[in-house]
PDB file of C-alpha atoms in Angstrom:
ATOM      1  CA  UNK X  22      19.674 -15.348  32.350  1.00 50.00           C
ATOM      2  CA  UNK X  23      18.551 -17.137  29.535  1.00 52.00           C
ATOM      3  CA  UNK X  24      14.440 -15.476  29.878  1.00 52.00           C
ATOM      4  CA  UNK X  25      16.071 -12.420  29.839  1.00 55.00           C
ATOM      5  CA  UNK X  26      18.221 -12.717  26.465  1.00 56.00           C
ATOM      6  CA  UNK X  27      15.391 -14.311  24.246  1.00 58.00           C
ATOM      7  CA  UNK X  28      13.300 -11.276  25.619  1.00 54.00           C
ATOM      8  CA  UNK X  29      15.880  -8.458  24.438  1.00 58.00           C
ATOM      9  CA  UNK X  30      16.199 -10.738  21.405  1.00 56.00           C
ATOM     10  CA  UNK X  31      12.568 -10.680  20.801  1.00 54.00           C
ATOM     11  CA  UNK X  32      12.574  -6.890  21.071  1.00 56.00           C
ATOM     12  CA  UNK X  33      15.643  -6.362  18.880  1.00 59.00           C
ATOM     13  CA  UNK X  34      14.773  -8.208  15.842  1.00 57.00           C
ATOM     14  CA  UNK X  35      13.494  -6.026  13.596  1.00 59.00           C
ATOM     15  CA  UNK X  36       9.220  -5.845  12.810  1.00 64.00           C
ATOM     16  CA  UNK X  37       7.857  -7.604   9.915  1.00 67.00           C
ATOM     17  CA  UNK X  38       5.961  -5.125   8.409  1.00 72.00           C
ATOM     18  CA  UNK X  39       3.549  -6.272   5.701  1.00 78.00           C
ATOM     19  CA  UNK X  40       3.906  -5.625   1.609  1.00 82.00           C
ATOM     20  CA  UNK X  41       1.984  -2.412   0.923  1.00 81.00           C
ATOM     21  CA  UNK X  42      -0.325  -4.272  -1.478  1.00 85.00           C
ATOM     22  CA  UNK X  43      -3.461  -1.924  -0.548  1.00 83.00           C
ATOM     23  CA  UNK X  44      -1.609   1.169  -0.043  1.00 84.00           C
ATOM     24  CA  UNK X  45      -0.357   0.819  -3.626  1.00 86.00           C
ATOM     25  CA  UNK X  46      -3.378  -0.314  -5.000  1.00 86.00           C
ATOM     26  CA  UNK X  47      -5.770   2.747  -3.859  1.00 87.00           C
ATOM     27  CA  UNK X  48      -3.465   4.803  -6.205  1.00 88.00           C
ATOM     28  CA  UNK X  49      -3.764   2.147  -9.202  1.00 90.00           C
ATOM     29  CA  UNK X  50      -6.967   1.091  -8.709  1.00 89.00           C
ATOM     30  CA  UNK X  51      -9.034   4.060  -9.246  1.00 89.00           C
ATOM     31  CA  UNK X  52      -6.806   4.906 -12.452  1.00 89.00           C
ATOM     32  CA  UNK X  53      -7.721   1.671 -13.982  1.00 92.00           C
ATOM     33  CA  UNK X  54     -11.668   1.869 -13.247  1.00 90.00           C
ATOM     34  CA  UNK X  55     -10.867   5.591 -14.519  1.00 89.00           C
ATOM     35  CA  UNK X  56      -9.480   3.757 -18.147  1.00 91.00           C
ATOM     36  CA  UNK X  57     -12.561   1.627 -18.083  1.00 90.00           C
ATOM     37  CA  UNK X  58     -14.812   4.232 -17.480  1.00 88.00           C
ATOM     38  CA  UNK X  59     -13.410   6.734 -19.678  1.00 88.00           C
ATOM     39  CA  UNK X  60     -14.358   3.728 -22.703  1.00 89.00           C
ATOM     40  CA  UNK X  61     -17.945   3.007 -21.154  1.00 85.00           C
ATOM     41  CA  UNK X  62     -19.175   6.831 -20.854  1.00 84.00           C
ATOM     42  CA  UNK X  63     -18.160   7.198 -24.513  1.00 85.00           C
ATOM     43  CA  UNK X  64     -19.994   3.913 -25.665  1.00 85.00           C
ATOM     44  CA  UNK X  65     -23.007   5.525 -23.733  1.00 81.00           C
ATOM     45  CA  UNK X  66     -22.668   8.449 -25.497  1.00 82.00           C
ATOM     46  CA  UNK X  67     -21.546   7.422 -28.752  1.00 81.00           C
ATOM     47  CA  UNK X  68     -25.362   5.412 -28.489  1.00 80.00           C
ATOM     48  CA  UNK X  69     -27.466   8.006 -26.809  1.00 71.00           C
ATOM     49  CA  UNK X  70     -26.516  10.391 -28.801  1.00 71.00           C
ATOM     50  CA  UNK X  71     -28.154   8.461 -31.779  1.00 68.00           C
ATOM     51  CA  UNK X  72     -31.209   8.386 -30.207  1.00 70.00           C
ATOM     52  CA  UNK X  73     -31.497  12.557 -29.424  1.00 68.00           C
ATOM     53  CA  UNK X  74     -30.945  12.278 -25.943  1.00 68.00           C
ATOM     54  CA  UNK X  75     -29.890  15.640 -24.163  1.00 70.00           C
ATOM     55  CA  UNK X  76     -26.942  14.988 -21.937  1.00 71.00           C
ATOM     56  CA  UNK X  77     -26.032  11.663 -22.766  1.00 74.00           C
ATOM     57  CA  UNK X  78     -23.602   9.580 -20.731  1.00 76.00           C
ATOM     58  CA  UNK X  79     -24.628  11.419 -17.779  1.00 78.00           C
ATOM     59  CA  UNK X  80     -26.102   8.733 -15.434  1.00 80.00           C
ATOM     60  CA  UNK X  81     -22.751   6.726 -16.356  1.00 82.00           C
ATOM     61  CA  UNK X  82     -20.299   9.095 -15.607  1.00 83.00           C
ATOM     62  CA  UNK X  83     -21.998   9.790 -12.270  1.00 84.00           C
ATOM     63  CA  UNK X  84     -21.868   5.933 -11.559  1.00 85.00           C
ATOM     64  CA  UNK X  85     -18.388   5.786 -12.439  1.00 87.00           C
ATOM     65  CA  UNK X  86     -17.427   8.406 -10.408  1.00 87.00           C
ATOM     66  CA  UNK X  87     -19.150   6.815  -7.139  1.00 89.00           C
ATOM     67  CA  UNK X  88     -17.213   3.143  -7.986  1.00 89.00           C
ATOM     68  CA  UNK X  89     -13.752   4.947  -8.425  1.00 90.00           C
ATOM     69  CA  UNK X  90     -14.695   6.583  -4.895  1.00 90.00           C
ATOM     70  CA  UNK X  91     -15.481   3.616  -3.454  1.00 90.00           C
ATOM     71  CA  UNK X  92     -12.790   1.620  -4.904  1.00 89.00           C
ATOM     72  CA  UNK X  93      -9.945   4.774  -3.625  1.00 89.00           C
ATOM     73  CA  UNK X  94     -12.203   4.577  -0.128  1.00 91.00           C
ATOM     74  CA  UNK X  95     -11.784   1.070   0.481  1.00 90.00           C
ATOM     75  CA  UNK X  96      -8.342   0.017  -0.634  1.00 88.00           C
ATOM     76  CA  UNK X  97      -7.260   3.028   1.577  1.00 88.00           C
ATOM     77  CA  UNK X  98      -9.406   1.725   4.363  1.00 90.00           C
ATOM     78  CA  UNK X  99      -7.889  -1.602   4.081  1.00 89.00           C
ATOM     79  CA  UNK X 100      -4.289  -0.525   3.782  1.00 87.00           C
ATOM     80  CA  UNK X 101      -4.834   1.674   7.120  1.00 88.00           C
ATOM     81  CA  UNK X 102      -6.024  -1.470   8.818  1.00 88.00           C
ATOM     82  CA  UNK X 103      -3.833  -3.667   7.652  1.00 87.00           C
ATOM     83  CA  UNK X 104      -0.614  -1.679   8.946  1.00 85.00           C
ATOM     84  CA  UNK X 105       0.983  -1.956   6.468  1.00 83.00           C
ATOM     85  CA  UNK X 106       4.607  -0.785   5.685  1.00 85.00           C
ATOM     86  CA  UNK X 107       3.276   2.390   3.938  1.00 82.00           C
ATOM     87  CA  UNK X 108       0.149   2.993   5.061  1.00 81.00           C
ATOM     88  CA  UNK X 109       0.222   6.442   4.443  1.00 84.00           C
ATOM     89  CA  UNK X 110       0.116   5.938   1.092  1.00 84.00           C
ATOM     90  CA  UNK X 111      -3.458   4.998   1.619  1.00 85.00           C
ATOM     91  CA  UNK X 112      -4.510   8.370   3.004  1.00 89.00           C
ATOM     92  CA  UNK X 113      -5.229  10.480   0.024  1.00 90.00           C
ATOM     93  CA  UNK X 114      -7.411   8.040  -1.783  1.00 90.00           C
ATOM     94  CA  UNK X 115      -8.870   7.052   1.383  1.00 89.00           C
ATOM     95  CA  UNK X 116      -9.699  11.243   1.773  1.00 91.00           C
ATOM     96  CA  UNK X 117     -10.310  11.557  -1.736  1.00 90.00           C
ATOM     97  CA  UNK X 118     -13.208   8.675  -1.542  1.00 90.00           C
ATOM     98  CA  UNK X 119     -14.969   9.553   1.182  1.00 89.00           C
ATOM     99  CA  UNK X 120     -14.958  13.243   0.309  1.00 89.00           C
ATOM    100  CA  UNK X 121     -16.630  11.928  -3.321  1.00 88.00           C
ATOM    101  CA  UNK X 122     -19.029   9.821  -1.409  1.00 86.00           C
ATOM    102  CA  UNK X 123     -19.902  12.360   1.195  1.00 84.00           C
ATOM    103  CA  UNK X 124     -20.705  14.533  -1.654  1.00 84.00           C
ATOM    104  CA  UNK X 125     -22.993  12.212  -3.672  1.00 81.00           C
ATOM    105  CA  UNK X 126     -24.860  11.407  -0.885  1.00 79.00           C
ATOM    106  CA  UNK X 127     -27.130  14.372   1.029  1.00 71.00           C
ATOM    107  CA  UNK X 128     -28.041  11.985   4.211  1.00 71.00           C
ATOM    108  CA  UNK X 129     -24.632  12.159   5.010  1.00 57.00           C
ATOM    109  CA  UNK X 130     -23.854  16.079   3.855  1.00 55.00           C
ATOM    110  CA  UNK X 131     -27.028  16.773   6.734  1.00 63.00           C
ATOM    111  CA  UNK X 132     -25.863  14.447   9.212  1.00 58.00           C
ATOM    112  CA  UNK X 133     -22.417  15.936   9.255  1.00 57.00           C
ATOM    113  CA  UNK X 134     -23.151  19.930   7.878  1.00 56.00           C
TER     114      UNK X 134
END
């Protein structure tokens, strides 16, 4: 009798679900390196502009856009895998980074089109 009450016991207590930490940070994450990226591509261009360059502040906006992806792909990944208590939370970012990097990339746009 006693097996059987620790096992409902066991199965009544309630799951410990862990602090969405990752879920949370795939939203603020990507809006911070967005801040610091906003300040860097205007440095860039501020400078290349000085010297007569065409476009400037291109190659930097195109680098910050692949970290924020990356950053959005992987806190989402991690908050998926981490089960967390709201995982979902996770999911845009997560779709919204690996939609970015799919696009930067062409190996992967002719592997999956």
């Amino acid at each position: 009798m006693k097996s059987q009450d620790s096992a409902t016991d066991v199965a009544n207590r309630p799951r410990s679900w862990k602090k969405p930490i990752f879920g949370v940070a795939s939203w603020i994450l990507p809006g911070v390196a967005s801040l610091v990226a906003y300040f860097i591509v205007r440095a860039a261009t501020a400078a290349d502009r000085v010297r007569g360059d065409w476009l400037p502040g291109l190659h930097e906006v195109v680098v910050s856009i692949l970290v924020i992806a990356l950053c959005a792909f992987a806190c989402g990944v991690i908050a998926l895998l981490r089960h967390e208590r709201y995982r979902w939370l996770g999911l845009p970012p997560l779709l919204a980074g690996l939609g970015a990097l799919i696009w930067f990339f062409p190996d992967f746009r002719s592997v999956i089109f």
